[in-house]
Amino acid sequence: MQKKDKRFRRSDLLFAGAIFVIAIMVYLLFHFVYGKEGAYVQVAVDGKVQGQYSLSEDRNVQIDYGQAEGFNVLVIEDGKAMVTEADCPDKLCVKQKSISRSGETIVCLPHKLVITVIGGEESEYDGFTG
Amino acid sequence: MMALQDRKKTAYMGLLLAFALILSYVESLIPFFFGVPGMKLGLANLAVLLTMYLFGAKEAFTINFCRIVISSFLFGNMSMLLYSLAGGVFSFAVMFLMKKTNRFSITGVSMGGGVFHNIGQLLVAFCVVRTEGIFYYMPVLLIAGIVTGFLNGVIAIAVRRNIT
Ligand SMILES: [Zn+2]
């Protein structure tokens, strides 16, 4: 059982390298395939889309959860979206930085809320924005 | 003689479990990731890794399991239990397999555990929010897994040298 502890072996390096490559690939995928300046934010609660709002119009959206307690305030300003207020226990959604590029998200796990920026071309959603 | 050996092992296991719980407590205080609350850094893997190399896979599994259940009761809640469980199961399975191949050092095995700890947690987050946008955080989590895994590995090597 007792073998010499080598601090680092070749396979370790290969493993770490492979993970780095995968990380970069996933990053590039999000950055270039999705990563253009987005046009809309999509609000989904518990996996269901609740609405989409254009990033080019400044507005405040109060997100409520039916009979259940809780709210998040989504603010769209200067083409960026952020959550400025919420009554979730951790307030991590409020601390996240604002989003504007396609694929970027703000998550509020206690409320199962995901706000995602979606692409620039989908102008067919126009009529759908509240 | 055998009994002494057994008692010594029991004492070590107790220490390792206590160590694992301390690490779990520390990581419960660190808001690791803005995007995904409930996620943990994976510090407690250090105790599991040590147990695996000092005693074996079965013992490491026991420590891991006890740590997850106890720490979730003590410092967390139901959702934290889910994250810990997924992270714990994934990292344990990967560390076990990587150690078995005999091709990786402790550091390598630990990095594998770190990476898959985070992948497990990310999958739970995906199940909770059901949006693939959550995988936006994958690159950061992969790198974070490598970094914590590396640090855990280096510490484990040092501790093991001093114990044996
Ligand atoms: Zn929140």
Short mmCIF file of C-alpha atoms and ligand atoms in Angstrom, two decimals:
data_model
loop_
_atom_site.label_atom_id
_atom_site.label_comp_id
_atom_site.label_asym_id
_atom_site.label_seq_id
_atom_site.Cartn_x
_atom_site.Cartn_y
_atom_site.Cartn_z
CA MET A 1 0.00 0.00 0.00
CA GLN A 2 2.81 2.38 0.89
CA LYS A 3 4.15 4.11 -2.15
CA LYS A 4 6.23 7.20 -2.49
CA ASP A 5 4.08 10.30 -2.57
CA LYS A 6 4.92 12.15 -5.67
CA ARG A 7 3.61 15.64 -5.60
CA PHE A 8 2.68 15.61 -9.24
CA ARG A 9 2.69 13.02 -11.97
CA ARG A 10 2.36 13.19 -15.72
CA SER A 11 -1.22 11.93 -15.70
CA ASP A 12 -2.13 14.63 -13.20
CA LEU A 13 -0.88 17.24 -15.61
CA LEU A 14 -2.76 15.66 -18.50
CA PHE A 15 -5.93 15.56 -16.44
CA ALA A 16 -5.63 19.20 -15.36
CA GLY A 17 -4.84 20.19 -18.96
CA ALA A 18 -7.86 18.34 -20.30
CA ILE A 19 -10.13 20.06 -17.79
CA PHE A 20 -8.69 23.46 -18.73
CA VAL A 21 -9.32 22.75 -22.40
CA ILE A 22 -12.90 21.71 -21.69
CA ALA A 23 -13.44 24.81 -19.57
CA ILE A 24 -12.15 27.05 -22.33
CA MET A 25 -14.28 25.28 -24.93
CA VAL A 26 -17.45 25.69 -22.88
CA TYR A 27 -16.56 29.32 -22.28
CA LEU A 28 -15.99 29.95 -25.99
CA LEU A 29 -19.20 28.14 -26.85
CA PHE A 30 -21.16 30.46 -24.60
CA HIS A 31 -19.18 33.50 -25.63
CA PHE A 32 -19.34 33.15 -29.40
CA VAL A 33 -22.34 31.00 -30.11
CA TYR A 34 -24.57 32.69 -27.56
CA GLY A 35 -22.34 35.55 -26.56
CA LYS A 36 -23.53 38.44 -28.72
CA GLU A 37 -25.16 41.38 -27.03
CA GLY A 38 -28.58 40.03 -26.28
CA ALA A 39 -31.85 41.65 -27.13
CA TYR A 40 -34.17 40.21 -24.48
CA VAL A 41 -34.19 38.78 -21.03
CA GLN A 42 -36.27 35.72 -20.45
CA VAL A 43 -37.72 35.16 -17.00
CA ALA A 44 -38.28 31.53 -16.04
CA VAL A 45 -39.64 30.22 -12.76
CA ASP A 46 -39.27 26.55 -11.98
CA GLY A 47 -38.29 25.94 -15.60
CA LYS A 48 -41.37 27.64 -17.04
CA VAL A 49 -41.02 30.83 -19.03
CA GLN A 50 -43.00 33.64 -17.42
CA GLY A 51 -42.15 36.43 -19.80
CA GLN A 52 -39.60 38.18 -21.97
CA TYR A 53 -38.58 41.79 -21.84
CA SER A 54 -36.60 43.82 -24.31
CA LEU A 55 -33.25 45.09 -23.09
CA SER A 56 -33.61 48.27 -25.09
CA GLU A 57 -36.46 49.60 -22.94
CA ASP A 58 -35.77 50.66 -19.38
CA ARG A 59 -38.27 49.19 -16.97
CA ASN A 60 -38.86 47.63 -13.57
CA VAL A 61 -40.52 44.25 -13.32
CA GLN A 62 -41.78 42.82 -10.08
CA ILE A 63 -41.65 39.04 -10.20
CA ASP A 64 -44.18 37.41 -7.87
CA TYR A 65 -44.82 33.79 -7.08
CA GLY A 66 -48.58 33.39 -6.95
CA GLN A 67 -49.91 32.42 -3.56
CA ALA A 68 -46.42 31.64 -2.28
CA GLU A 69 -44.38 34.28 -0.55
CA GLY A 70 -41.56 36.01 -2.28
CA PHE A 71 -40.62 38.52 -4.91
CA ASN A 72 -37.68 39.69 -6.98
CA VAL A 73 -37.41 43.06 -8.66
CA LEU A 74 -35.86 42.94 -12.11
CA VAL A 75 -34.55 46.24 -13.39
CA ILE A 76 -33.63 46.84 -17.01
CA GLU A 77 -31.50 49.91 -17.53
CA ASP A 78 -29.10 50.97 -20.30
CA GLY A 79 -29.40 47.63 -22.02
CA LYS A 80 -28.47 45.68 -18.89
CA ALA A 81 -30.62 43.65 -16.56
CA MET A 82 -30.14 43.15 -12.84
CA VAL A 83 -32.04 42.14 -9.75
CA THR A 84 -32.12 45.04 -7.34
CA GLU A 85 -34.40 43.72 -4.63
CA ALA A 86 -35.56 40.35 -3.36
CA ASP A 87 -36.80 38.75 -0.18
CA CYS A 88 -34.97 35.47 -0.63
CA PRO A 89 -32.87 34.42 2.37
CA ASP A 90 -29.47 34.60 0.68
CA LYS A 91 -29.88 37.72 -1.52
CA LEU A 92 -27.32 36.26 -3.89
CA CYS A 93 -29.43 37.22 -6.90
CA VAL A 94 -29.10 40.86 -5.86
CA LYS A 95 -25.33 40.58 -5.53
CA GLN A 96 -24.83 39.16 -9.01
CA LYS A 97 -23.53 41.56 -11.60
CA SER A 98 -25.81 42.88 -14.30
CA ILE A 99 -26.21 40.86 -17.48
CA SER A 100 -26.48 41.89 -21.11
CA ARG A 101 -24.77 39.23 -23.25
CA SER A 102 -26.62 36.30 -24.68
CA GLY A 103 -26.49 33.26 -22.41
CA GLU A 104 -25.68 35.20 -19.25
CA THR A 105 -27.94 34.42 -16.33
CA ILE A 106 -28.99 35.62 -12.94
CA VAL A 107 -30.21 32.85 -10.69
CA CYS A 108 -32.25 32.99 -7.52
CA LEU A 109 -32.26 29.42 -6.32
CA PRO A 110 -34.57 29.89 -3.33
CA HIS A 111 -37.23 31.17 -5.74
CA LYS A 112 -36.23 28.81 -8.58
CA LEU A 113 -35.91 31.91 -10.72
CA VAL A 114 -33.61 32.12 -13.72
CA ILE A 115 -33.22 35.28 -15.78
CA THR A 116 -31.41 34.62 -19.05
CA VAL A 117 -30.32 36.98 -21.79
CA ILE A 118 -31.36 35.67 -25.17
CA GLY A 119 -30.17 36.42 -28.67
CA GLY A 120 -30.39 39.48 -30.84
CA GLU A 121 -32.10 38.02 -33.88
CA GLU A 122 -35.28 36.64 -32.42
CA SER A 123 -37.38 39.67 -33.27
CA GLU A 124 -40.38 37.37 -33.68
CA TYR A 125 -40.74 37.57 -29.92
CA ASP A 126 -41.61 41.24 -30.22
CA GLY A 127 -45.33 40.84 -29.80
CA PHE A 128 -44.75 38.63 -26.82
CA THR A 129 -42.93 41.13 -24.66
CA GLY A 130 -45.11 42.41 -21.86
CA MET B 1 -2.19 -6.39 19.63
CA MET B 2 -4.98 -6.50 17.09
CA ALA B 3 -7.28 -4.76 19.51
CA LEU B 4 -4.81 -1.93 19.94
CA GLN B 5 -4.58 -1.52 16.20
CA ASP B 6 -8.36 -1.43 16.00
CA ARG B 7 -8.66 1.14 18.72
CA LYS B 8 -6.05 3.28 17.07
CA LYS B 9 -7.95 3.15 13.82
CA THR B 10 -11.23 4.04 15.53
CA ALA B 11 -9.55 7.02 17.14
CA TYR B 12 -8.15 8.15 13.79
CA MET B 13 -11.53 7.73 12.12
CA GLY B 14 -13.14 9.86 14.83
CA LEU B 15 -10.52 12.53 14.30
CA LEU B 16 -10.99 12.45 10.55
CA LEU B 17 -14.75 12.77 10.89
CA ALA B 18 -14.33 15.72 13.25
CA PHE B 19 -11.89 17.26 10.79
CA ALA B 20 -14.36 16.71 7.94
CA LEU B 21 -17.10 18.41 9.96
CA ILE B 22 -14.90 21.40 10.74
CA LEU B 23 -14.12 21.76 7.04
CA SER B 24 -17.81 21.46 6.20
CA TYR B 25 -18.57 24.17 8.74
CA VAL B 26 -15.91 26.47 7.31
CA GLU B 27 -17.16 26.01 3.78
CA SER B 28 -20.75 26.61 4.88
CA LEU B 29 -19.60 30.10 5.92
CA ILE B 30 -18.05 30.88 2.55
CA PRO B 31 -20.50 31.99 -0.12
CA PHE B 32 -18.55 30.24 -2.81
CA PHE B 33 -20.43 31.08 -5.88
CA PHE B 34 -22.63 34.04 -6.61
CA GLY B 35 -24.46 32.33 -9.39
CA VAL B 36 -25.42 29.25 -7.51
CA PRO B 37 -26.05 29.52 -3.79
CA GLY B 38 -25.90 26.30 -1.82
CA MET B 39 -22.80 25.24 -3.67
CA LYS B 40 -19.75 24.43 -1.65
CA LEU B 41 -16.07 24.87 -2.31
CA GLY B 42 -15.20 21.23 -1.65
CA LEU B 43 -12.81 21.70 1.26
CA ALA B 44 -14.24 18.72 3.12
CA ASN B 45 -12.88 16.53 0.34
CA LEU B 46 -9.52 16.88 2.06
CA ALA B 47 -10.70 14.70 4.95
CA VAL B 48 -12.19 12.15 2.58
CA LEU B 49 -9.02 12.08 0.50
CA LEU B 50 -6.87 11.58 3.61
CA THR B 51 -9.08 8.76 4.83
CA MET B 52 -8.91 7.10 1.44
CA TYR B 53 -5.10 7.13 1.47
CA LEU B 54 -4.67 6.30 5.16
CA PHE B 55 -7.27 3.54 5.48
CA GLY B 56 -9.05 2.77 2.24
CA ALA B 57 -12.11 3.37 0.12
CA LYS B 58 -14.66 1.83 2.49
CA GLU B 59 -13.52 4.01 5.38
CA ALA B 60 -13.45 7.09 3.15
CA PHE B 61 -16.99 6.38 2.04
CA THR B 62 -18.12 6.11 5.67
CA ILE B 63 -16.48 9.41 6.63
CA ASN B 64 -17.94 11.10 3.57
CA PHE B 65 -21.45 9.84 4.20
CA CYS B 66 -21.45 10.69 7.93
CA ARG B 67 -20.01 14.12 7.23
CA ILE B 68 -22.67 14.96 4.64
CA VAL B 69 -25.60 13.86 6.80
CA ILE B 70 -24.32 15.41 10.04
CA SER B 71 -23.18 18.70 8.51
CA SER B 72 -26.44 19.18 6.63
CA PHE B 73 -28.33 18.77 9.90
CA LEU B 74 -25.96 21.00 11.82
CA PHE B 75 -25.18 23.85 9.43
CA GLY B 76 -27.58 23.51 6.54
CA ASN B 77 -30.93 22.61 5.21
CA MET B 78 -32.58 20.27 2.75
CA SER B 79 -31.22 21.93 -0.38
CA MET B 80 -27.73 21.96 1.06
CA LEU B 81 -28.07 18.23 1.69
CA LEU B 82 -28.85 17.70 -2.00
CA TYR B 83 -25.80 19.67 -3.14
CA SER B 84 -23.52 18.00 -0.63
CA LEU B 85 -24.81 14.59 -1.54
CA ALA B 86 -24.38 15.06 -5.28
CA GLY B 87 -20.97 16.66 -4.83
CA GLY B 88 -19.94 13.97 -2.35
CA VAL B 89 -21.07 11.03 -4.43
CA PHE B 90 -19.54 12.33 -7.66
CA SER B 91 -16.21 13.27 -6.13
CA PHE B 92 -15.95 10.05 -4.17
CA ALA B 93 -16.68 7.88 -7.21
CA VAL B 94 -14.13 9.71 -9.34
CA MET B 95 -11.43 9.73 -6.66
CA PHE B 96 -11.99 6.03 -6.08
CA LEU B 97 -11.66 5.22 -9.78
CA MET B 98 -8.68 7.50 -10.36
CA LYS B 99 -6.83 6.06 -7.38
CA LYS B 100 -7.55 2.57 -8.65
CA THR B 101 -5.82 3.21 -11.97
CA ASN B 102 -2.58 3.90 -10.06
CA ARG B 103 -1.66 6.52 -12.62
CA PHE B 104 -2.34 9.61 -10.58
CA SER B 105 -0.67 11.10 -7.53
CA ILE B 106 -2.72 12.19 -4.53
CA THR B 107 -2.85 15.64 -6.11
CA GLY B 108 -4.27 14.23 -9.33
CA VAL B 109 -6.87 12.16 -7.53
CA SER B 110 -7.79 15.19 -5.46
CA MET B 111 -8.17 17.40 -8.54
CA GLY B 112 -10.47 14.78 -10.05
CA GLY B 113 -12.53 14.86 -6.87
CA GLY B 114 -12.63 18.65 -6.89
CA VAL B 115 -13.76 18.88 -10.49
CA PHE B 116 -16.46 16.24 -10.17
CA HIS B 117 -17.61 17.61 -6.83
CA ASN B 118 -18.50 20.78 -8.71
CA ILE B 119 -19.98 18.94 -11.68
CA GLY B 120 -22.26 17.03 -9.29
CA GLN B 121 -23.39 20.28 -7.69
CA LEU B 122 -23.95 21.91 -11.05
CA LEU B 123 -26.19 19.00 -12.10
CA VAL B 124 -28.29 19.50 -8.96
CA ALA B 125 -28.56 23.20 -9.75
CA PHE B 126 -29.63 22.27 -13.27
CA CYS B 127 -32.35 19.99 -11.86
CA VAL B 128 -33.54 22.81 -9.61
CA VAL B 129 -33.72 25.56 -12.22
CA ARG B 130 -34.05 23.44 -15.37
CA THR B 131 -32.37 25.93 -17.67
CA GLU B 132 -29.25 25.06 -19.60
CA GLY B 133 -28.11 28.64 -19.02
CA ILE B 134 -26.78 27.35 -15.72
CA PHE B 135 -23.96 25.65 -17.62
CA TYR B 136 -22.67 29.13 -18.26
CA TYR B 137 -21.00 28.69 -14.88
CA MET B 138 -19.31 25.44 -15.83
CA PRO B 139 -15.91 26.87 -16.89
CA VAL B 140 -15.49 28.72 -13.59
CA LEU B 141 -16.57 25.68 -11.63
CA LEU B 142 -14.17 23.39 -13.49
CA ILE B 143 -11.23 25.67 -12.83
CA ALA B 144 -12.31 26.14 -9.21
CA GLY B 145 -12.42 22.35 -8.87
CA ILE B 146 -8.86 22.06 -10.17
CA VAL B 147 -7.62 24.75 -7.79
CA THR B 148 -9.28 23.43 -4.61
CA GLY B 149 -8.38 19.90 -5.64
CA PHE B 150 -4.75 20.87 -6.10
CA LEU B 151 -4.58 22.61 -2.72
CA ASN B 152 -6.30 19.70 -0.96
CA GLY B 153 -3.85 17.33 -2.62
CA VAL B 154 -0.78 19.25 -1.55
CA ILE B 155 -2.07 19.48 2.03
CA ALA B 156 -2.97 15.78 2.05
CA ILE B 157 0.54 14.81 0.97
CA ALA B 158 2.06 16.93 3.73
CA VAL B 159 -0.30 15.57 6.40
CA ARG B 160 0.23 12.01 5.30
CA ARG B 161 4.00 12.39 5.47
CA ASN B 162 3.74 13.58 9.02
CA ILE B 163 1.36 10.86 10.15
CA THR B 164 3.06 7.82 8.63
ZN ZN C 1 -32.46 35.49 -4.55
#
